[in-house]
mmCIF file of N, CA and C in Angstrom:
data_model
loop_
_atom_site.group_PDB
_atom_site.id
_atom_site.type_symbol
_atom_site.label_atom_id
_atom_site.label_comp_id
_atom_site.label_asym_id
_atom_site.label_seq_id
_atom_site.Cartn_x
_atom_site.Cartn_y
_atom_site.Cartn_z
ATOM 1 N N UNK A 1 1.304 -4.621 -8.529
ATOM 2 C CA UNK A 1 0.908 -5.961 -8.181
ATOM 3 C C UNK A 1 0.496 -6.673 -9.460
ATOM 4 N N UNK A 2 0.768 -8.111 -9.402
ATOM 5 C CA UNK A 2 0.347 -8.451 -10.976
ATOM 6 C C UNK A 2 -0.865 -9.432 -10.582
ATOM 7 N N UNK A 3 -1.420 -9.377 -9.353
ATOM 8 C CA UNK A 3 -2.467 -10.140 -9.209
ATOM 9 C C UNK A 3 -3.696 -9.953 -10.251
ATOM 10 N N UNK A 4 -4.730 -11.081 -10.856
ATOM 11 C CA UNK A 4 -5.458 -10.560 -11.779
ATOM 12 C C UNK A 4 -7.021 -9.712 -10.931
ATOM 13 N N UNK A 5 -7.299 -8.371 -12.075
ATOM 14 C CA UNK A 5 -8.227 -7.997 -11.051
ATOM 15 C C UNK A 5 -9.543 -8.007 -12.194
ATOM 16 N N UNK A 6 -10.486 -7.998 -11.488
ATOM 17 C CA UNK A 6 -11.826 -7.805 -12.266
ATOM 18 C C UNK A 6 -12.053 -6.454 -13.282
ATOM 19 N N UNK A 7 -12.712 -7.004 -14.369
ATOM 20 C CA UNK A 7 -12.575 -6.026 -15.283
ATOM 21 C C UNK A 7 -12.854 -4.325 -15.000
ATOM 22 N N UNK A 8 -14.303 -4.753 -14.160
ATOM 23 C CA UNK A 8 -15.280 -3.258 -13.322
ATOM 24 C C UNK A 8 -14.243 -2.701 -12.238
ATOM 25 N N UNK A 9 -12.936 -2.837 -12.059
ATOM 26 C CA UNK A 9 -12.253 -2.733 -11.021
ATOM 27 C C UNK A 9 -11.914 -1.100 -11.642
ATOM 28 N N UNK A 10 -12.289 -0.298 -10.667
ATOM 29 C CA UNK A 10 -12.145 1.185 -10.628
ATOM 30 C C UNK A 10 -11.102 1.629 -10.343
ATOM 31 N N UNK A 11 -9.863 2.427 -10.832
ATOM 32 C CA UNK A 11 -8.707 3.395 -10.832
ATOM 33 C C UNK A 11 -8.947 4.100 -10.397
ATOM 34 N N UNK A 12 -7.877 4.863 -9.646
ATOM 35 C CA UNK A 12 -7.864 6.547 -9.524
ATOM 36 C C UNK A 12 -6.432 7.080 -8.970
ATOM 37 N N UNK A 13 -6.408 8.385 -9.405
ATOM 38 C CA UNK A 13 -4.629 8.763 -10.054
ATOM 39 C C UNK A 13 -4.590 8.824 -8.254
ATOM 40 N N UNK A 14 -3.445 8.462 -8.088
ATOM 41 C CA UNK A 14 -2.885 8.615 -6.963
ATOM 42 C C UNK A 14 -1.461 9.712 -6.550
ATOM 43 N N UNK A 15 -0.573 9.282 -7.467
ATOM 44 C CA UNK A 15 0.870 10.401 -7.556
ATOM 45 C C UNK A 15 1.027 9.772 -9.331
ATOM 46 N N UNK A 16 2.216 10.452 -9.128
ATOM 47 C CA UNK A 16 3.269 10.534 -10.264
ATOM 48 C C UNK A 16 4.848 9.513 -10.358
ATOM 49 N N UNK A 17 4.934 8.485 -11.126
ATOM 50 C CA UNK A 17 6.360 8.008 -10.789
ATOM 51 C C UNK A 17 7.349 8.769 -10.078
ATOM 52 N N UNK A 18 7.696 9.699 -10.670
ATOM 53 C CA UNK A 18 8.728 10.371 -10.513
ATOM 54 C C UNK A 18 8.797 10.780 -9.243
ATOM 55 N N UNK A 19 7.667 11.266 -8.181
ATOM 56 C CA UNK A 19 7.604 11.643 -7.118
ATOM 57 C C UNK A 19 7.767 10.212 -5.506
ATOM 58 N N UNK A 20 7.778 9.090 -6.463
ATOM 59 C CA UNK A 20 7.941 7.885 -5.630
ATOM 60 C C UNK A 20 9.218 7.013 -5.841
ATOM 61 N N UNK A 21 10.553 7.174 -5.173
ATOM 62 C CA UNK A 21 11.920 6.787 -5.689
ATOM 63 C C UNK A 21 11.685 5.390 -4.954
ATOM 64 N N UNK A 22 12.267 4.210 -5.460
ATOM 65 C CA UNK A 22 11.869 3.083 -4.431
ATOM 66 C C UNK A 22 12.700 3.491 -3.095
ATOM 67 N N UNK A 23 11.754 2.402 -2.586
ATOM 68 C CA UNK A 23 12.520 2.536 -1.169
ATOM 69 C C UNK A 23 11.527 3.344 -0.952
ATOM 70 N N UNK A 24 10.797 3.912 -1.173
ATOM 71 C CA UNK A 24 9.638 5.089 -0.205
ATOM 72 C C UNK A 24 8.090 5.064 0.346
ATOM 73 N N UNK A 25 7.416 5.555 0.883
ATOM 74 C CA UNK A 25 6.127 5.135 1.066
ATOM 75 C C UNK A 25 5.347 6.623 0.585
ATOM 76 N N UNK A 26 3.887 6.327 0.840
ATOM 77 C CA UNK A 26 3.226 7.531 0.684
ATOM 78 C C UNK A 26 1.775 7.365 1.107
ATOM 79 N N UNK A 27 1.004 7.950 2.041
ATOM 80 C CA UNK A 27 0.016 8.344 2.328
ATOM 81 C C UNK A 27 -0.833 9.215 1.143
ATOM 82 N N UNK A 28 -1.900 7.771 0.853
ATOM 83 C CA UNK A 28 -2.861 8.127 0.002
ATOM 84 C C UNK A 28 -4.233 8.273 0.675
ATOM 85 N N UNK A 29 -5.586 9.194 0.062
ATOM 86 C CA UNK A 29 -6.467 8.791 0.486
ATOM 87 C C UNK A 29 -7.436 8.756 -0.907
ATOM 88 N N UNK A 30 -8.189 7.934 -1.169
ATOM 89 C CA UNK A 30 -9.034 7.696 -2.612
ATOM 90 C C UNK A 30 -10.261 8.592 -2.098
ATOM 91 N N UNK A 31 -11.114 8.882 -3.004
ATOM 92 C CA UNK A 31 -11.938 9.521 -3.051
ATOM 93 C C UNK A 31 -13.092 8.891 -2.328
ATOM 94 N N UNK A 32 -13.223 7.445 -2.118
ATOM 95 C CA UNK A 32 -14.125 7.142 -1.031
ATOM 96 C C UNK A 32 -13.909 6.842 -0.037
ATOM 97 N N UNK A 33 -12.712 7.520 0.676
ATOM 98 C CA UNK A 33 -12.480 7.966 1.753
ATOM 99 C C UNK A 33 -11.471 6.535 2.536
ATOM 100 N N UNK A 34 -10.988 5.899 1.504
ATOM 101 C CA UNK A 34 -10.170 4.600 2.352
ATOM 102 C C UNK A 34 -8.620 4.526 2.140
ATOM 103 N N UNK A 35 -7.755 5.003 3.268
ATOM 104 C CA UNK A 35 -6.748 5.978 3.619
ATOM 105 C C UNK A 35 -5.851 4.509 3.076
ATOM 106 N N UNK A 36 -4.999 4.524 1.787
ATOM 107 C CA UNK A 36 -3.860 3.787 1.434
ATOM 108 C C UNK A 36 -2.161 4.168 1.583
ATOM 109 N N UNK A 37 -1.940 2.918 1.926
ATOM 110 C CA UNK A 37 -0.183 3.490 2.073
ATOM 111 C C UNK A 37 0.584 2.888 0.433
ATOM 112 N N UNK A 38 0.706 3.733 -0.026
ATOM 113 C CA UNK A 38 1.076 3.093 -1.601
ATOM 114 C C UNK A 38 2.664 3.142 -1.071
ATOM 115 N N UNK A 39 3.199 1.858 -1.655
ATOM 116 C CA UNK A 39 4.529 1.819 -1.429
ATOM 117 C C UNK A 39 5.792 1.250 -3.258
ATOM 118 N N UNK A 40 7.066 2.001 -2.685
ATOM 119 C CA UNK A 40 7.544 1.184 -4.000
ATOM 120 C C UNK A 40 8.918 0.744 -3.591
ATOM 121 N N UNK A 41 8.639 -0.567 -3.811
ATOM 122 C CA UNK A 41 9.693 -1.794 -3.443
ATOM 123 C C UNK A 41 10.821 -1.975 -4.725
ATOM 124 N N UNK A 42 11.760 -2.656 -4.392
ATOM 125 C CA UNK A 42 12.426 -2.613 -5.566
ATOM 126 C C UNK A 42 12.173 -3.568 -6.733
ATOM 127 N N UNK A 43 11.000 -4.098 -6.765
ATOM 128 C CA UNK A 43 10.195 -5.431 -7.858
ATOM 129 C C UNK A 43 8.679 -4.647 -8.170
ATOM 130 N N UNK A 44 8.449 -3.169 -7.509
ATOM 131 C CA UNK A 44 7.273 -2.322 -8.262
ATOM 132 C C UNK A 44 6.849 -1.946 -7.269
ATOM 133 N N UNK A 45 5.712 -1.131 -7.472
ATOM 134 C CA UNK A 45 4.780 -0.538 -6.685
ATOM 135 C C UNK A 45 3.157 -1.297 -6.360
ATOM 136 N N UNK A 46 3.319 -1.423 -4.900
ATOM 137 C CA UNK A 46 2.258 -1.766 -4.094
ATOM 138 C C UNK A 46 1.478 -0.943 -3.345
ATOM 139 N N UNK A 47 0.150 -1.262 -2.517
ATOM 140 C CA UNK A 47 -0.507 -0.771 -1.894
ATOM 141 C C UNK A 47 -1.120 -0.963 -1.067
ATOM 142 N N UNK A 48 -1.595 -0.888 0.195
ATOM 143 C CA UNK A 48 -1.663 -1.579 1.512
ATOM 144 C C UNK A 48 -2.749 -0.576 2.166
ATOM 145 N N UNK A 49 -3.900 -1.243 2.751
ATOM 146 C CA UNK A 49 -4.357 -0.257 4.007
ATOM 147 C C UNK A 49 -3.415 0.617 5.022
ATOM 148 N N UNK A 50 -3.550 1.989 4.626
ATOM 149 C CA UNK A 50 -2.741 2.356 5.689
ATOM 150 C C UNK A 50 -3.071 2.573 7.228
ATOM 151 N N UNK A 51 -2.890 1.049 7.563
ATOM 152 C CA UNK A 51 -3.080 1.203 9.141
ATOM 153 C C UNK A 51 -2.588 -0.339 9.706
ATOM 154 N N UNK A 52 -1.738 -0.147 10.743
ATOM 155 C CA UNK A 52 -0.707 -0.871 11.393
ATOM 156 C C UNK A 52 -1.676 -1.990 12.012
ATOM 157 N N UNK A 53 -2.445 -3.532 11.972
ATOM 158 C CA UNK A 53 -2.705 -4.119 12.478
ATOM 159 C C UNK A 53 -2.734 -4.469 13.970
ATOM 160 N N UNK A 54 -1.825 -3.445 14.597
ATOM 161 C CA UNK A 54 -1.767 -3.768 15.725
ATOM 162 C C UNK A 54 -2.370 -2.564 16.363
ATOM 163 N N UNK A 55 -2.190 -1.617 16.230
ATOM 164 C CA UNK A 55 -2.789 -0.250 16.862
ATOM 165 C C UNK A 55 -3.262 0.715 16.026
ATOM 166 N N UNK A 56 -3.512 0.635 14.858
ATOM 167 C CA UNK A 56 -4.025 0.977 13.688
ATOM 168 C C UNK A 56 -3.266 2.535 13.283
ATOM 169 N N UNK A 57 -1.627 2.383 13.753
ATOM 170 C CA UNK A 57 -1.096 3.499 13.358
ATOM 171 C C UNK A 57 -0.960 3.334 12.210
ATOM 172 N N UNK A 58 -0.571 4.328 10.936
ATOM 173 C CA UNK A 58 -0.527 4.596 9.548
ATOM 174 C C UNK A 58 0.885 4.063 9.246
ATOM 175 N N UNK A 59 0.866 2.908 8.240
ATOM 176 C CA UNK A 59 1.836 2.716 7.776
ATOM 177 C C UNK A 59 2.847 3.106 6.625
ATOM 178 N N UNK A 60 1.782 4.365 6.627
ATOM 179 C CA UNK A 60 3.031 5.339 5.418
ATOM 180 C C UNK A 60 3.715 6.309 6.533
ATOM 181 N N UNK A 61 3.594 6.521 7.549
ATOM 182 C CA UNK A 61 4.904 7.207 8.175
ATOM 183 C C UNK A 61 5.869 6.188 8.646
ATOM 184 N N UNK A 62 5.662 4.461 8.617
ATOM 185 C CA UNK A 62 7.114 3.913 8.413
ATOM 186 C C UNK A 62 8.138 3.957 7.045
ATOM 187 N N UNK A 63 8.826 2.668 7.240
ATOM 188 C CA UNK A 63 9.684 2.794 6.086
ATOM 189 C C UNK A 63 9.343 1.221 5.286
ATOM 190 N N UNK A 64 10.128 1.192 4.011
ATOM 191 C CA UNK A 64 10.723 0.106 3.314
ATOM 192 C C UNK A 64 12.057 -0.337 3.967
ATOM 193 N N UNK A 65 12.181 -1.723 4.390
ATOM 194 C CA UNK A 65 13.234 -2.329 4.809
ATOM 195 C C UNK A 65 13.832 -2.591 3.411
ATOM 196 N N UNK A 66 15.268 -3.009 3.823
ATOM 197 C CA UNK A 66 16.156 -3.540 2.998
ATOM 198 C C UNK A 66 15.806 -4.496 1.678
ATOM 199 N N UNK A 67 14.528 -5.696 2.933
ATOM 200 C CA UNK A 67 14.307 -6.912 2.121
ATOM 201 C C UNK A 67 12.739 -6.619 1.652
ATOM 202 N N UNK A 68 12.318 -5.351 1.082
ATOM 203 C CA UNK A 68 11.153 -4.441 0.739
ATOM 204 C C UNK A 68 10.010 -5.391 1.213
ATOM 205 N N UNK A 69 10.055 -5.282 2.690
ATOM 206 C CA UNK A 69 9.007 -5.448 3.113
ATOM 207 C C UNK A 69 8.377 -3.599 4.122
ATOM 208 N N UNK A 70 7.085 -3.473 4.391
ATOM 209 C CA UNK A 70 6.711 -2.327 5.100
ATOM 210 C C UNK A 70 6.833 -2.539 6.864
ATOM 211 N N UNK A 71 7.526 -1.266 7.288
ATOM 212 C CA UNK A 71 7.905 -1.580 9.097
ATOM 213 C C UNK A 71 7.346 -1.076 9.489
ATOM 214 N N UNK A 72 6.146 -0.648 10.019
ATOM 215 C CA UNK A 72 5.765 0.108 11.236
ATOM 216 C C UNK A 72 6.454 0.956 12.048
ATOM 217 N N UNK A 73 6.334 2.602 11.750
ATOM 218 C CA UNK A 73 7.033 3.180 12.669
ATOM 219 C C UNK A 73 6.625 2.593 13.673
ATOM 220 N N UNK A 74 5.946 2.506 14.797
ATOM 221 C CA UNK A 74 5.587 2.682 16.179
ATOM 222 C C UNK A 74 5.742 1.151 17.440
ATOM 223 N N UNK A 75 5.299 0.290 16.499
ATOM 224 C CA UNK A 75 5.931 -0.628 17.368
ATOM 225 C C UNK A 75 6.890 -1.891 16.820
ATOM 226 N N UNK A 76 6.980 -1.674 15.424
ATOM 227 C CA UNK A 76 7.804 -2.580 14.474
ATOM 228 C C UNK A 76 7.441 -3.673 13.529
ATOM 229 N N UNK A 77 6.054 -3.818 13.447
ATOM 230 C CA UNK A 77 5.251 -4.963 12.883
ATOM 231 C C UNK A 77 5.755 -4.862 11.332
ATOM 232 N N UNK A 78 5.766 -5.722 10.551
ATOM 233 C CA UNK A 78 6.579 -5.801 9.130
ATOM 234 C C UNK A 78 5.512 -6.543 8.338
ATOM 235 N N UNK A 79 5.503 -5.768 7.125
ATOM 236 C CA UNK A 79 4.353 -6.230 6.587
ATOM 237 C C UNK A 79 4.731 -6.258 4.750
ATOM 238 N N UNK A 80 4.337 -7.583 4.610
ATOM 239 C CA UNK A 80 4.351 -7.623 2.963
ATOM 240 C C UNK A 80 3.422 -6.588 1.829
ATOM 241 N N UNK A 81 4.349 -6.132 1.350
ATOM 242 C CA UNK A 81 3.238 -5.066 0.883
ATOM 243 C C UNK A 81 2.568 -5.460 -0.418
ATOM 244 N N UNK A 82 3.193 -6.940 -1.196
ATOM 245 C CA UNK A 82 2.521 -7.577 -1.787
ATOM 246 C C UNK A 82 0.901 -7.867 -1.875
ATOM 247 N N UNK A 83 1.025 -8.604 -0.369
ATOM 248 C CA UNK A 83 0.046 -9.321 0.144
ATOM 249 C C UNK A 83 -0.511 -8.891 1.321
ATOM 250 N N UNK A 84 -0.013 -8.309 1.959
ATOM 251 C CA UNK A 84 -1.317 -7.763 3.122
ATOM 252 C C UNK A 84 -0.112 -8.609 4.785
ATOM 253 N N UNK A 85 0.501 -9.220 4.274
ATOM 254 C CA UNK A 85 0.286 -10.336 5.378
ATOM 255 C C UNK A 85 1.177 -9.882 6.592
ATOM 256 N N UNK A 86 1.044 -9.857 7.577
ATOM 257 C CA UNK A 86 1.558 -9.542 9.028
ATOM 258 C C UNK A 86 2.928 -10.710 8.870
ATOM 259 N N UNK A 87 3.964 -10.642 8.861
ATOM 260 C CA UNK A 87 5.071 -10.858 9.390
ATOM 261 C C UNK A 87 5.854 -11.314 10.455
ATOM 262 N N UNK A 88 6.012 -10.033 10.881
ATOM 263 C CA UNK A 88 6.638 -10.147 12.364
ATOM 264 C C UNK A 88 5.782 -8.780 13.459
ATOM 265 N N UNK A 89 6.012 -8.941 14.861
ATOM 266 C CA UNK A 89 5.619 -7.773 15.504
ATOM 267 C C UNK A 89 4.422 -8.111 15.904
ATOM 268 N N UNK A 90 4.024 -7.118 16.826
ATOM 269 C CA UNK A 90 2.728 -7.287 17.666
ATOM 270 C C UNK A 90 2.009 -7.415 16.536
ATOM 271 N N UNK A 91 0.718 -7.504 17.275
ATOM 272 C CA UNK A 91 -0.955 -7.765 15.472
ATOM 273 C C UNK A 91 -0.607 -8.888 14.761
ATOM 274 N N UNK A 92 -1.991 -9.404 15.108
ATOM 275 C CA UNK A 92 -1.239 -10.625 14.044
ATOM 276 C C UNK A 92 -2.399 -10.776 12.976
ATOM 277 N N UNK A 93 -3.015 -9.680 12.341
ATOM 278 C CA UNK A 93 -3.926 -9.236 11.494
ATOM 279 C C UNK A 93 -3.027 -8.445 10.090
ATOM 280 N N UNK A 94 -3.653 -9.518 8.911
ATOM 281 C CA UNK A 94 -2.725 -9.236 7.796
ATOM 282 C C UNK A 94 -3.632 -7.750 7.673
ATOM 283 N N UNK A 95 -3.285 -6.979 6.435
ATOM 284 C CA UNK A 95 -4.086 -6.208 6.158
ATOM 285 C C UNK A 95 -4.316 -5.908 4.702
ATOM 286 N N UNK A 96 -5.518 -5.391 4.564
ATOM 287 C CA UNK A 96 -6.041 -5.152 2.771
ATOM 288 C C UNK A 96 -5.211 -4.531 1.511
ATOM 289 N N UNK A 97 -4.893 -5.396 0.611
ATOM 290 C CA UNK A 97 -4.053 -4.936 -0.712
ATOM 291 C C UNK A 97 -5.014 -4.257 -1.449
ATOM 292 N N UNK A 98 -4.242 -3.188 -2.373
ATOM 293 C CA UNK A 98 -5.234 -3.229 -3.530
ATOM 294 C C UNK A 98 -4.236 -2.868 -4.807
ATOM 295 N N UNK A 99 -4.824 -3.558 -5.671
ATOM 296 C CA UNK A 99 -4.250 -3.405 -7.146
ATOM 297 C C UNK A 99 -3.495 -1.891 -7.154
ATOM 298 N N UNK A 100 -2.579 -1.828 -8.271
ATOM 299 C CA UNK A 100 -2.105 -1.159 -8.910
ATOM 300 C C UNK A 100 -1.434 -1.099 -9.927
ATOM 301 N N UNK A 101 -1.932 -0.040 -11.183
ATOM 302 C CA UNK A 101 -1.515 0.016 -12.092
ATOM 303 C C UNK A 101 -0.695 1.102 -12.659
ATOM 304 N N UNK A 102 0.470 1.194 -13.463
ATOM 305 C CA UNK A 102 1.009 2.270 -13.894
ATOM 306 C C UNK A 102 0.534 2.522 -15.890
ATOM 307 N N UNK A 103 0.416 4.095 -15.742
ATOM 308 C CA UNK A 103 -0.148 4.149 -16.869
ATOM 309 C C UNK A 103 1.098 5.864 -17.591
ATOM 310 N N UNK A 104 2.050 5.471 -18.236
ATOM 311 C CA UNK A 104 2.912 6.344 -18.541
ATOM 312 C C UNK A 104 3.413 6.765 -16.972
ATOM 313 N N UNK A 105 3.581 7.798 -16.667
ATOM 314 C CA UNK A 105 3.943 8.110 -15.374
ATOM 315 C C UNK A 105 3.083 8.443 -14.392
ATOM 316 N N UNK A 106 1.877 7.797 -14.314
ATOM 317 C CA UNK A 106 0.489 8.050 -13.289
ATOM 318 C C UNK A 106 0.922 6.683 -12.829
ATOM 319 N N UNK A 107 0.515 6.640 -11.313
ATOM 320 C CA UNK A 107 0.096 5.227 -10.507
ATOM 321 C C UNK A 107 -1.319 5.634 -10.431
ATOM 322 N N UNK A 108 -1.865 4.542 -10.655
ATOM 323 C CA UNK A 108 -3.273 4.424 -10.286
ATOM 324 C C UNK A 108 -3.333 2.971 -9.306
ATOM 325 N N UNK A 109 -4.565 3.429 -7.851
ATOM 326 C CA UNK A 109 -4.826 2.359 -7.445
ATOM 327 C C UNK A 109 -5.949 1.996 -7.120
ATOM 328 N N UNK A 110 -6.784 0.951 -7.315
ATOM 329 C CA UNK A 110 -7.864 0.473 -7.508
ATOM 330 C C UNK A 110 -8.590 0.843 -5.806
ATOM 331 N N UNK A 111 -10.196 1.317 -6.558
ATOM 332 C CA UNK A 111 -10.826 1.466 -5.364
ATOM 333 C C UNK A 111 -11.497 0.978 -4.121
ATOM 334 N N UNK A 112 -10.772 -0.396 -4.842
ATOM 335 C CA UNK A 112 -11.723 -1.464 -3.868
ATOM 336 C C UNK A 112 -10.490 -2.393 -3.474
ATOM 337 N N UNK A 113 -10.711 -3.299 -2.205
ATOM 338 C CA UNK A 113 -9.601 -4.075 -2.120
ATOM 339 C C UNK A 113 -9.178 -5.204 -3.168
ATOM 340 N N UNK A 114 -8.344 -5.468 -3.194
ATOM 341 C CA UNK A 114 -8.302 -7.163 -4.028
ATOM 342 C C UNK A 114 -8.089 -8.219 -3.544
ATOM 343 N N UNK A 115 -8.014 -7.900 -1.750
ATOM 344 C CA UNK A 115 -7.868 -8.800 -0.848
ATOM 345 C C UNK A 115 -9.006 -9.463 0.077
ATOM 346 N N UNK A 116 -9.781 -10.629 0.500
ATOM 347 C CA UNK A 116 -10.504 -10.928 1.344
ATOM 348 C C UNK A 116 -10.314 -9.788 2.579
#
């Protein structure tokens, strides 16, 4: 994400490039316990609350669509993984981004949201 983030804004290693081909998702959880779906689109790697606005299923067991937005396995809700923002599909509750940075082949993603 190239949104700007605050300097005190806290990292922590999440995976490895190599283990994230675009097009894929991944179930993260940070060390203070707030479960992220890190995703990588074909314009970089993002990161999203992992949980479906509508029934709060996990949105790292969906997929990346075509037009790299995030789908909801379970009932289809599509979600910008930019921005948080609900799309299409039941829920009409965007959900929390958070920064990410790549550092040689580490993703790191920030521990706090960067989203209202």
């Amino acid at each position: 994400m190239s949104e700007a983030v605050p300097l005190a804004t806290r990292f922590e290693r999440a995976t490895t490039v190599h283990e994230m081909p675009v097009g894929s998702v991944k179930a993260i959880v940070l060390r203070n316990g707030e479960k992220i779906c890190l995703v990588h689109t074909p314009t970089g790697f993002c990161a999203l609350a992992d949980r479906c606005s509508h029934r709060d299923f996990p949105l790292s067991a969906g997929e990346v669509t075509a037009d790299g937005l995030v789908e909801c396995a379970w009932h289809g809700a599509k979600f910008d993984p930019h921005t948080g923002v609900n799309l299409t599909g039941p829920g009409a509750d965007d959900v929390k981004t958070y920064a990410v940075r790549v550092v040689e082949d580490t993703i790191m993603i920030a521990q706090t949201s960067t989203s209202p």
